[in-house]
């Protein structure tokens, strides 16, 4: 069986409530799969694009399903691993934390660590990071449509915005992730 993912109210002032409503509507679809499509002893699968263990709402929606079933998550290569591997950088540096956040939070709070991993940034909040930041950006990671850009934010921000807008217009959607890294001061 195939179903369309419900639309989410992206203009909602109450972001959390809009996401919870969307997730509940997804849960009803999953419940209909379990109760209406599978006989006792049969197995179903939901293919998920993204990182269900990191930031995807699929697992939370499955928790809302009112039918009894077993759930097994089979991990793949996360977009985080693909991003750092394709750029040839480590996610962590010695003695430094990594903050995982969304573009919405980055826009509201600014970078809260020297290394910030950002997902779901429709408004390119990285452009406001300030001087001294380097970005490792990627879209459609692990696919034939993969796009990579890296460099000092001040030098590549407009390029990323343009590439991102073009790719989203061409495909109708975009899934991108980036590592925003404050460069250490040069040694004297």
CSV table of N, CA and C in Angstrom, one decimal, residues 12-151:
chain,number,residue,atom,x,y,z
A,12,UNK,N,2.4,28.0,10.6
A,12,UNK,CA,1.7,28.1,12.0
A,12,UNK,C,2.6,28.8,12.9
A,13,UNK,N,2.0,29.7,13.7
A,13,UNK,CA,2.7,30.4,14.7
A,13,UNK,C,3.1,29.5,15.8
A,14,UNK,N,2.3,28.5,16.1
A,14,UNK,CA,2.6,27.5,17.1
A,14,UNK,C,3.3,26.3,16.4
A,15,UNK,N,4.6,26.3,16.2
A,15,UNK,CA,5.3,25.3,15.5
A,15,UNK,C,5.2,23.9,16.1
A,16,UNK,N,5.3,23.8,17.4
A,16,UNK,CA,5.3,22.5,18.1
A,16,UNK,C,3.9,21.9,17.9
A,17,UNK,N,2.8,22.7,18.0
A,17,UNK,CA,1.5,22.2,17.9
A,17,UNK,C,1.2,21.7,16.4
A,18,UNK,N,1.8,22.4,15.5
A,18,UNK,CA,1.6,22.1,14.1
A,18,UNK,C,2.3,20.7,13.8
A,19,UNK,N,3.5,20.6,14.3
A,19,UNK,CA,4.3,19.3,14.1
A,19,UNK,C,3.5,18.1,14.8
A,20,UNK,N,3.0,18.4,16.0
A,20,UNK,CA,2.3,17.3,16.7
A,20,UNK,C,1.0,16.9,16.0
A,21,UNK,N,0.3,17.9,15.4
A,21,UNK,CA,-0.9,17.6,14.6
A,21,UNK,C,-0.5,16.7,13.4
A,22,UNK,N,0.6,17.2,12.7
A,22,UNK,CA,1.0,16.5,11.5
A,22,UNK,C,1.5,15.0,11.8
A,23,UNK,N,2.2,14.9,12.9
A,23,UNK,CA,2.6,13.6,13.4
A,23,UNK,C,1.4,12.7,13.7
A,24,UNK,N,0.4,13.2,14.3
A,24,UNK,CA,-0.8,12.4,14.7
A,24,UNK,C,-1.5,12.0,13.4
A,25,UNK,N,-1.6,12.8,12.4
A,25,UNK,CA,-2.2,12.4,11.1
A,25,UNK,C,-1.4,11.3,10.5
A,26,UNK,N,-0.1,11.4,10.6
A,26,UNK,CA,0.8,10.3,10.0
A,26,UNK,C,0.5,9.0,10.8
A,27,UNK,N,0.4,9.1,12.1
A,27,UNK,CA,0.1,7.9,12.9
A,27,UNK,C,-1.2,7.2,12.5
A,28,UNK,N,-2.2,8.0,12.1
A,28,UNK,CA,-3.4,7.4,11.7
A,28,UNK,C,-3.2,6.6,10.4
A,29,UNK,N,-2.4,7.1,9.5
A,29,UNK,CA,-2.1,6.4,8.2
A,29,UNK,C,-1.3,5.1,8.6
A,30,UNK,N,-0.3,5.2,9.4
A,30,UNK,CA,0.4,4.0,9.8
A,30,UNK,C,-0.5,3.0,10.5
A,31,UNK,N,-1.4,3.4,11.3
A,31,UNK,CA,-2.4,2.5,11.9
A,31,UNK,C,-3.3,1.8,10.9
A,32,UNK,N,-3.7,2.6,9.9
A,32,UNK,CA,-4.5,1.9,8.8
A,32,UNK,C,-3.7,0.9,8.1
A,33,UNK,N,-2.4,1.1,7.9
A,33,UNK,CA,-1.5,0.1,7.3
A,33,UNK,C,-1.5,-1.2,8.1
A,34,UNK,N,-1.3,-1.0,9.4
A,34,UNK,CA,-1.2,-2.2,10.4
A,34,UNK,C,-2.5,-2.9,10.5
A,35,UNK,N,-3.6,-2.2,10.7
A,35,UNK,CA,-4.9,-2.9,10.9
A,35,UNK,C,-5.6,-3.3,9.6
A,36,UNK,N,-5.4,-2.5,8.5
A,36,UNK,CA,-6.2,-2.8,7.3
A,36,UNK,C,-5.4,-3.6,6.3
A,37,UNK,N,-4.1,-3.7,6.3
A,37,UNK,CA,-3.4,-4.3,5.3
A,37,UNK,C,-2.6,-5.5,5.6
A,38,UNK,N,-2.3,-5.7,6.9
A,38,UNK,CA,-1.5,-6.8,7.4
A,38,UNK,C,-2.4,-7.9,8.1
A,39,UNK,N,-2.3,-9.1,7.7
A,39,UNK,CA,-2.9,-10.2,8.4
A,39,UNK,C,-2.0,-10.7,9.5
A,40,UNK,N,-2.5,-11.4,10.5
A,40,UNK,CA,-1.7,-11.9,11.5
A,40,UNK,C,-0.5,-12.6,11.0
A,41,UNK,N,0.7,-12.4,11.5
A,41,UNK,CA,1.9,-13.0,11.0
A,41,UNK,C,2.6,-12.3,9.8
A,42,UNK,N,1.9,-11.4,9.2
A,42,UNK,CA,2.6,-10.7,8.1
A,42,UNK,C,3.5,-9.6,8.6
A,43,UNK,N,4.4,-9.2,7.7
A,43,UNK,CA,5.3,-8.1,8.0
A,43,UNK,C,5.2,-7.0,7.0
A,44,UNK,N,5.2,-5.8,7.5
A,44,UNK,CA,5.2,-4.6,6.7
A,44,UNK,C,6.4,-3.8,6.9
A,45,UNK,N,6.7,-2.8,6.1
A,45,UNK,CA,7.8,-1.9,6.2
A,45,UNK,C,7.5,-0.5,5.8
A,46,UNK,N,8.1,0.4,6.5
A,46,UNK,CA,8.0,1.8,6.1
A,46,UNK,C,9.4,2.3,5.8
A,47,UNK,N,9.6,2.7,4.6
A,47,UNK,CA,10.9,3.3,4.2
A,47,UNK,C,10.9,4.7,4.6
A,48,UNK,N,12.0,5.1,5.2
A,48,UNK,CA,12.1,6.5,5.8
A,48,UNK,C,13.3,7.2,5.1
A,49,UNK,N,13.1,8.3,4.6
A,49,UNK,CA,14.2,9.2,4.1
A,49,UNK,C,14.6,10.0,5.2
A,50,UNK,N,15.9,10.0,5.6
A,50,UNK,CA,16.4,10.8,6.7
A,50,UNK,C,17.0,10.0,7.7
A,51,UNK,N,17.0,10.5,8.9
A,51,UNK,CA,17.6,9.8,10.1
A,51,UNK,C,16.6,9.6,11.2
A,52,UNK,N,15.8,8.5,11.1
A,52,UNK,CA,14.7,8.4,12.0
A,52,UNK,C,15.2,8.4,13.5
A,53,UNK,N,16.4,8.0,13.8
A,53,UNK,CA,16.9,8.0,15.1
A,53,UNK,C,17.4,9.3,15.6
A,54,UNK,N,17.6,10.3,14.6
A,54,UNK,CA,18.1,11.6,15.0
A,54,UNK,C,17.1,12.7,15.0
A,55,UNK,N,16.3,12.8,13.9
A,55,UNK,CA,15.4,13.9,13.8
A,55,UNK,C,14.1,13.7,13.1
A,56,UNK,N,13.8,12.5,12.6
A,56,UNK,CA,12.6,12.2,11.9
A,56,UNK,C,11.4,11.9,12.8
A,57,UNK,N,10.2,12.2,12.4
A,57,UNK,CA,9.1,12.0,13.2
A,57,UNK,C,8.4,10.7,13.1
A,58,UNK,N,9.0,9.8,12.2
A,58,UNK,CA,8.3,8.5,12.0
A,58,UNK,C,8.2,7.7,13.3
A,59,UNK,N,9.3,7.6,14.1
A,59,UNK,CA,9.3,6.8,15.3
A,59,UNK,C,8.3,7.3,16.3
A,60,UNK,N,8.2,8.7,16.4
A,60,UNK,CA,7.2,9.3,17.3
A,60,UNK,C,5.8,9.0,16.8
A,61,UNK,N,5.6,9.0,15.5
A,61,UNK,CA,4.2,8.7,15.0
A,61,UNK,C,3.9,7.3,15.2
A,62,UNK,N,4.8,6.4,15.1
A,62,UNK,CA,4.6,4.9,15.3
A,62,UNK,C,4.2,4.7,16.8
A,63,UNK,N,4.7,5.5,17.7
A,63,UNK,CA,4.4,5.3,19.1
A,63,UNK,C,2.9,5.7,19.4
A,64,UNK,N,2.3,6.5,18.5
A,64,UNK,CA,0.9,6.9,18.7
A,64,UNK,C,-0.1,5.8,18.1
A,65,UNK,N,0.4,4.9,17.3
A,65,UNK,CA,-0.5,3.9,16.6
A,65,UNK,C,-1.2,3.1,17.7
A,66,UNK,N,-2.5,3.0,17.6
A,66,UNK,CA,-3.3,2.3,18.6
A,66,UNK,C,-3.3,0.8,18.4
A,67,UNK,N,-2.7,0.2,17.4
A,67,UNK,CA,-2.7,-1.2,17.2
A,67,UNK,C,-1.4,-1.8,17.8
A,68,UNK,N,-1.5,-3.1,18.1
A,68,UNK,CA,-0.3,-3.7,18.7
A,68,UNK,C,0.5,-4.3,17.5
A,69,UNK,N,1.8,-4.0,17.5
A,69,UNK,CA,2.7,-4.5,16.5
A,69,UNK,C,4.2,-4.3,17.0
A,70,UNK,N,5.1,-5.1,16.4
A,70,UNK,CA,6.5,-4.9,16.8
A,70,UNK,C,7.1,-4.0,15.8
A,71,UNK,N,8.1,-3.2,16.3
A,71,UNK,CA,8.8,-2.2,15.4
A,71,UNK,C,10.3,-2.5,15.5
A,72,UNK,N,10.9,-2.6,14.4
A,72,UNK,CA,12.3,-2.8,14.3
A,72,UNK,C,12.9,-1.7,13.4
A,73,UNK,N,13.8,-1.0,13.9
A,73,UNK,CA,14.5,0.1,13.1
A,73,UNK,C,15.8,-0.5,12.5
A,74,UNK,N,15.9,-0.5,11.2
A,74,UNK,CA,17.2,-1.0,10.6
A,74,UNK,C,18.0,0.2,10.2
A,75,UNK,N,19.1,0.5,10.9
A,75,UNK,CA,19.8,1.7,10.6
A,75,UNK,C,20.5,1.6,9.3
A,76,UNK,N,20.6,2.8,8.7
A,76,UNK,CA,21.4,2.9,7.5
A,76,UNK,C,22.5,3.9,7.7
A,77,UNK,N,23.1,4.4,6.7
A,77,UNK,CA,24.1,5.5,6.9
A,77,UNK,C,23.4,6.8,7.1
A,78,UNK,N,23.6,7.4,8.2
A,78,UNK,CA,22.9,8.7,8.5
A,78,UNK,C,23.4,9.8,7.6
A,79,UNK,N,22.6,10.8,7.4
A,79,UNK,CA,23.0,12.0,6.7
A,79,UNK,C,24.2,12.7,7.4
A,80,UNK,N,24.3,12.5,8.7
A,80,UNK,CA,25.4,13.1,9.4
A,80,UNK,C,26.7,12.4,9.0
A,81,UNK,N,26.7,11.1,9.0
A,81,UNK,CA,27.9,10.3,8.6
A,81,UNK,C,28.2,10.6,7.2
A,82,UNK,N,27.2,10.6,6.3
A,82,UNK,CA,27.5,10.9,4.9
A,82,UNK,C,28.1,12.3,4.7
A,83,UNK,N,27.6,13.3,5.4
A,83,UNK,CA,28.1,14.6,5.3
A,83,UNK,C,29.5,14.7,5.7
A,84,UNK,N,29.9,14.2,6.8
A,84,UNK,CA,31.3,14.4,7.3
A,84,UNK,C,32.2,13.5,6.4
A,85,UNK,N,31.8,12.3,6.0
A,85,UNK,CA,32.6,11.5,5.1
A,85,UNK,C,32.9,12.2,3.8
A,86,UNK,N,31.8,12.7,3.2
A,86,UNK,CA,32.0,13.3,1.9
A,86,UNK,C,32.8,14.6,1.9
A,87,UNK,N,32.8,15.3,3.0
A,87,UNK,CA,33.7,16.5,3.2
A,87,UNK,C,35.0,16.1,3.7
A,88,UNK,N,35.2,14.9,4.2
A,88,UNK,CA,36.5,14.4,4.7
A,88,UNK,C,36.9,15.1,6.0
A,89,UNK,N,35.9,15.3,6.9
A,89,UNK,CA,36.1,15.9,8.2
A,89,UNK,C,35.5,15.1,9.3
A,90,UNK,N,36.0,15.2,10.5
A,90,UNK,CA,35.3,14.5,11.6
A,90,UNK,C,34.2,15.4,12.2
A,91,UNK,N,33.3,14.7,12.8
A,91,UNK,CA,32.2,15.5,13.4
A,91,UNK,C,32.6,16.2,14.6
A,92,UNK,N,33.5,15.5,15.4
A,92,UNK,CA,34.0,16.1,16.6
A,92,UNK,C,35.5,16.5,16.5
A,93,UNK,N,35.9,17.4,17.4
A,93,UNK,CA,37.3,17.7,17.5
A,93,UNK,C,37.7,17.5,19.0
A,94,UNK,N,39.0,17.3,19.2
A,94,UNK,CA,39.4,17.0,20.6
A,94,UNK,C,38.9,18.0,21.6
A,95,UNK,N,38.2,17.4,22.6
A,95,UNK,CA,37.8,18.2,23.7
A,95,UNK,C,36.7,19.2,23.5
A,96,UNK,N,36.0,19.1,22.3
A,96,UNK,CA,35.0,20.0,22.0
A,96,UNK,C,33.6,19.3,21.8
A,97,UNK,N,32.6,19.9,22.3
A,97,UNK,CA,31.2,19.3,22.1
A,97,UNK,C,30.7,19.7,20.7
A,98,UNK,N,29.7,18.9,20.3
A,98,UNK,CA,29.0,19.2,19.1
A,98,UNK,C,27.5,19.4,19.5
A,99,UNK,N,26.9,20.5,19.1
A,99,UNK,CA,25.5,20.8,19.3
A,99,UNK,C,24.7,20.4,18.1
A,100,UNK,N,23.7,19.6,18.3
A,100,UNK,CA,22.8,19.2,17.2
A,100,UNK,C,21.6,20.0,17.3
A,101,UNK,N,21.2,20.7,16.3
A,101,UNK,CA,20.0,21.6,16.4
A,101,UNK,C,19.3,21.7,15.0
A,102,UNK,N,18.3,22.5,15.0
A,102,UNK,CA,17.6,22.8,13.8
A,102,UNK,C,17.9,24.2,13.3
A,103,UNK,N,17.6,24.5,12.1
A,103,UNK,CA,17.8,25.9,11.6
A,103,UNK,C,17.0,26.9,12.4
A,104,UNK,N,15.8,26.5,12.7
A,104,UNK,CA,14.9,27.4,13.5
A,104,UNK,C,15.6,27.8,14.8
A,105,UNK,N,16.2,26.8,15.5
A,105,UNK,CA,16.9,27.2,16.8
A,105,UNK,C,18.1,28.0,16.6
A,106,UNK,N,18.9,27.6,15.5
A,106,UNK,CA,20.1,28.4,15.2
A,106,UNK,C,19.7,29.8,14.9
A,107,UNK,N,18.6,30.1,14.2
A,107,UNK,CA,18.2,31.5,13.9
A,107,UNK,C,17.9,32.2,15.2
A,108,UNK,N,17.2,31.5,16.1
A,108,UNK,CA,16.8,32.1,17.4
A,108,UNK,C,17.9,32.3,18.4
A,109,UNK,N,18.9,31.4,18.4
A,109,UNK,CA,19.9,31.4,19.5
A,109,UNK,C,21.3,31.7,19.0
A,110,UNK,N,21.5,31.6,17.7
A,110,UNK,CA,22.9,31.7,17.2
A,110,UNK,C,23.7,30.4,17.5
A,111,UNK,N,24.9,30.3,17.0
A,111,UNK,CA,25.7,29.1,17.3
A,111,UNK,C,26.0,29.0,18.8
A,112,UNK,N,25.7,27.9,19.4
A,112,UNK,CA,25.8,27.7,20.9
A,112,UNK,C,27.0,26.9,21.2
A,113,UNK,N,27.8,26.5,20.2
A,113,UNK,CA,29.1,25.7,20.4
A,113,UNK,C,30.0,26.0,19.2
A,114,UNK,N,31.2,25.6,19.3
A,114,UNK,CA,32.2,25.8,18.2
A,114,UNK,C,31.8,24.9,17.0
A,115,UNK,N,31.1,23.8,17.3
A,115,UNK,CA,30.7,22.9,16.2
A,115,UNK,C,29.2,22.6,16.4
A,116,UNK,N,28.5,23.0,15.3
A,116,UNK,CA,27.0,22.9,15.4
A,116,UNK,C,26.6,22.2,14.2
A,117,UNK,N,25.9,21.1,14.4
A,117,UNK,CA,25.3,20.3,13.3
A,117,UNK,C,23.9,20.7,13.2
A,118,UNK,N,23.5,21.1,12.0
A,118,UNK,CA,22.2,21.7,11.7
A,118,UNK,C,21.4,20.9,10.7
A,119,UNK,N,20.1,20.6,11.0
A,119,UNK,CA,19.2,20.0,10.1
A,119,UNK,C,18.0,20.8,10.0
A,120,UNK,N,17.3,20.7,8.9
A,120,UNK,CA,16.0,21.4,8.7
A,120,UNK,C,16.2,22.9,8.8
A,121,UNK,N,17.0,23.5,7.9
A,121,UNK,CA,17.2,24.9,7.9
A,121,UNK,C,16.6,25.5,6.6
A,122,UNK,N,15.4,25.7,6.5
A,122,UNK,CA,14.7,26.2,5.3
A,122,UNK,C,15.1,27.7,5.0
A,123,UNK,N,15.6,28.4,6.1
A,123,UNK,CA,15.8,29.8,5.9
A,123,UNK,C,17.3,30.2,5.9
A,124,UNK,N,18.2,29.2,5.8
A,124,UNK,CA,19.6,29.4,5.7
A,124,UNK,C,20.2,30.3,6.8
A,125,UNK,N,19.9,29.9,8.1
A,125,UNK,CA,20.3,30.6,9.3
A,125,UNK,C,21.8,30.7,9.4
A,126,UNK,N,22.5,29.8,8.7
A,126,UNK,CA,24.0,29.8,8.8
A,126,UNK,C,24.6,31.1,8.3
A,127,UNK,N,23.9,31.8,7.4
A,127,UNK,CA,24.4,33.0,6.9
A,127,UNK,C,24.6,34.1,8.0
A,128,UNK,N,23.9,34.0,9.1
A,128,UNK,CA,24.0,34.9,10.2
A,128,UNK,C,25.0,34.5,11.3
A,129,UNK,N,25.8,33.5,11.0
A,129,UNK,CA,26.7,32.9,12.0
A,129,UNK,C,27.8,33.9,12.5
A,130,UNK,N,28.2,34.8,11.6
A,130,UNK,CA,29.2,35.7,11.9
A,130,UNK,C,30.6,35.3,11.4
A,131,UNK,N,31.6,36.1,11.7
A,131,UNK,CA,32.9,35.8,11.2
A,131,UNK,C,33.5,34.6,11.9
A,132,UNK,N,34.4,34.0,11.2
A,132,UNK,CA,35.2,32.9,11.8
A,132,UNK,C,34.5,31.5,11.7
A,133,UNK,N,33.4,31.4,11.0
A,133,UNK,CA,32.8,30.1,10.8
A,133,UNK,C,33.0,29.5,9.4
A,134,UNK,N,33.2,28.2,9.4
A,134,UNK,CA,33.3,27.5,8.2
A,134,UNK,C,32.1,26.6,8.1
A,135,UNK,N,31.6,26.3,6.9
A,135,UNK,CA,30.4,25.4,6.7
A,135,UNK,C,30.8,24.3,5.8
A,136,UNK,N,30.3,23.1,6.2
A,136,UNK,CA,30.3,21.9,5.4
A,136,UNK,C,28.9,21.5,5.1
A,137,UNK,N,28.4,21.9,4.0
A,137,UNK,CA,26.9,21.7,3.6
A,137,UNK,C,26.7,20.6,2.6
A,138,UNK,N,25.6,19.9,2.7
A,138,UNK,CA,25.3,18.9,1.8
A,138,UNK,C,23.8,18.7,1.6
A,139,UNK,N,23.4,18.4,0.4
A,139,UNK,CA,22.0,18.1,0.2
A,139,UNK,C,21.9,16.8,-0.6
A,140,UNK,N,20.8,16.1,-0.4
A,140,UNK,CA,20.5,14.8,-1.0
A,140,UNK,C,21.7,13.8,-0.8
A,141,UNK,N,22.2,13.9,0.4
A,141,UNK,CA,23.4,13.1,0.7
A,141,UNK,C,23.2,11.6,0.5
A,142,UNK,N,24.2,11.0,-0.2
A,142,UNK,CA,24.2,9.6,-0.5
A,142,UNK,C,23.4,9.2,-1.7
A,143,UNK,N,22.9,10.2,-2.5
A,143,UNK,CA,22.2,9.9,-3.7
A,143,UNK,C,22.9,10.4,-4.9
A,144,UNK,N,22.5,10.1,-6.1
A,144,UNK,CA,23.1,10.5,-7.3
A,144,UNK,C,22.9,12.1,-7.5
A,145,UNK,N,22.0,12.6,-6.7
A,145,UNK,CA,21.8,14.1,-6.8
A,145,UNK,C,22.5,14.9,-5.7
A,146,UNK,N,23.4,14.2,-5.0
A,146,UNK,CA,24.2,14.8,-3.9
A,146,UNK,C,24.8,16.1,-4.4
A,147,UNK,N,24.7,17.1,-3.5
A,147,UNK,CA,25.4,18.4,-3.7
A,147,UNK,C,26.2,18.8,-2.5
A,148,UNK,N,27.4,19.2,-2.7
A,148,UNK,CA,28.3,19.6,-1.6
A,148,UNK,C,28.9,20.9,-1.8
A,149,UNK,N,28.9,21.7,-0.7
A,149,UNK,CA,29.6,23.0,-0.8
A,149,UNK,C,30.3,23.2,0.6
A,150,UNK,N,31.5,23.7,0.6
A,150,UNK,CA,32.1,24.1,1.9
A,150,UNK,C,33.0,25.3,1.7
A,151,UNK,N,33.3,25.9,2.8
A,151,UNK,CA,34.1,27.1,2.8
A,151,UNK,C,33.7,28.0,3.9
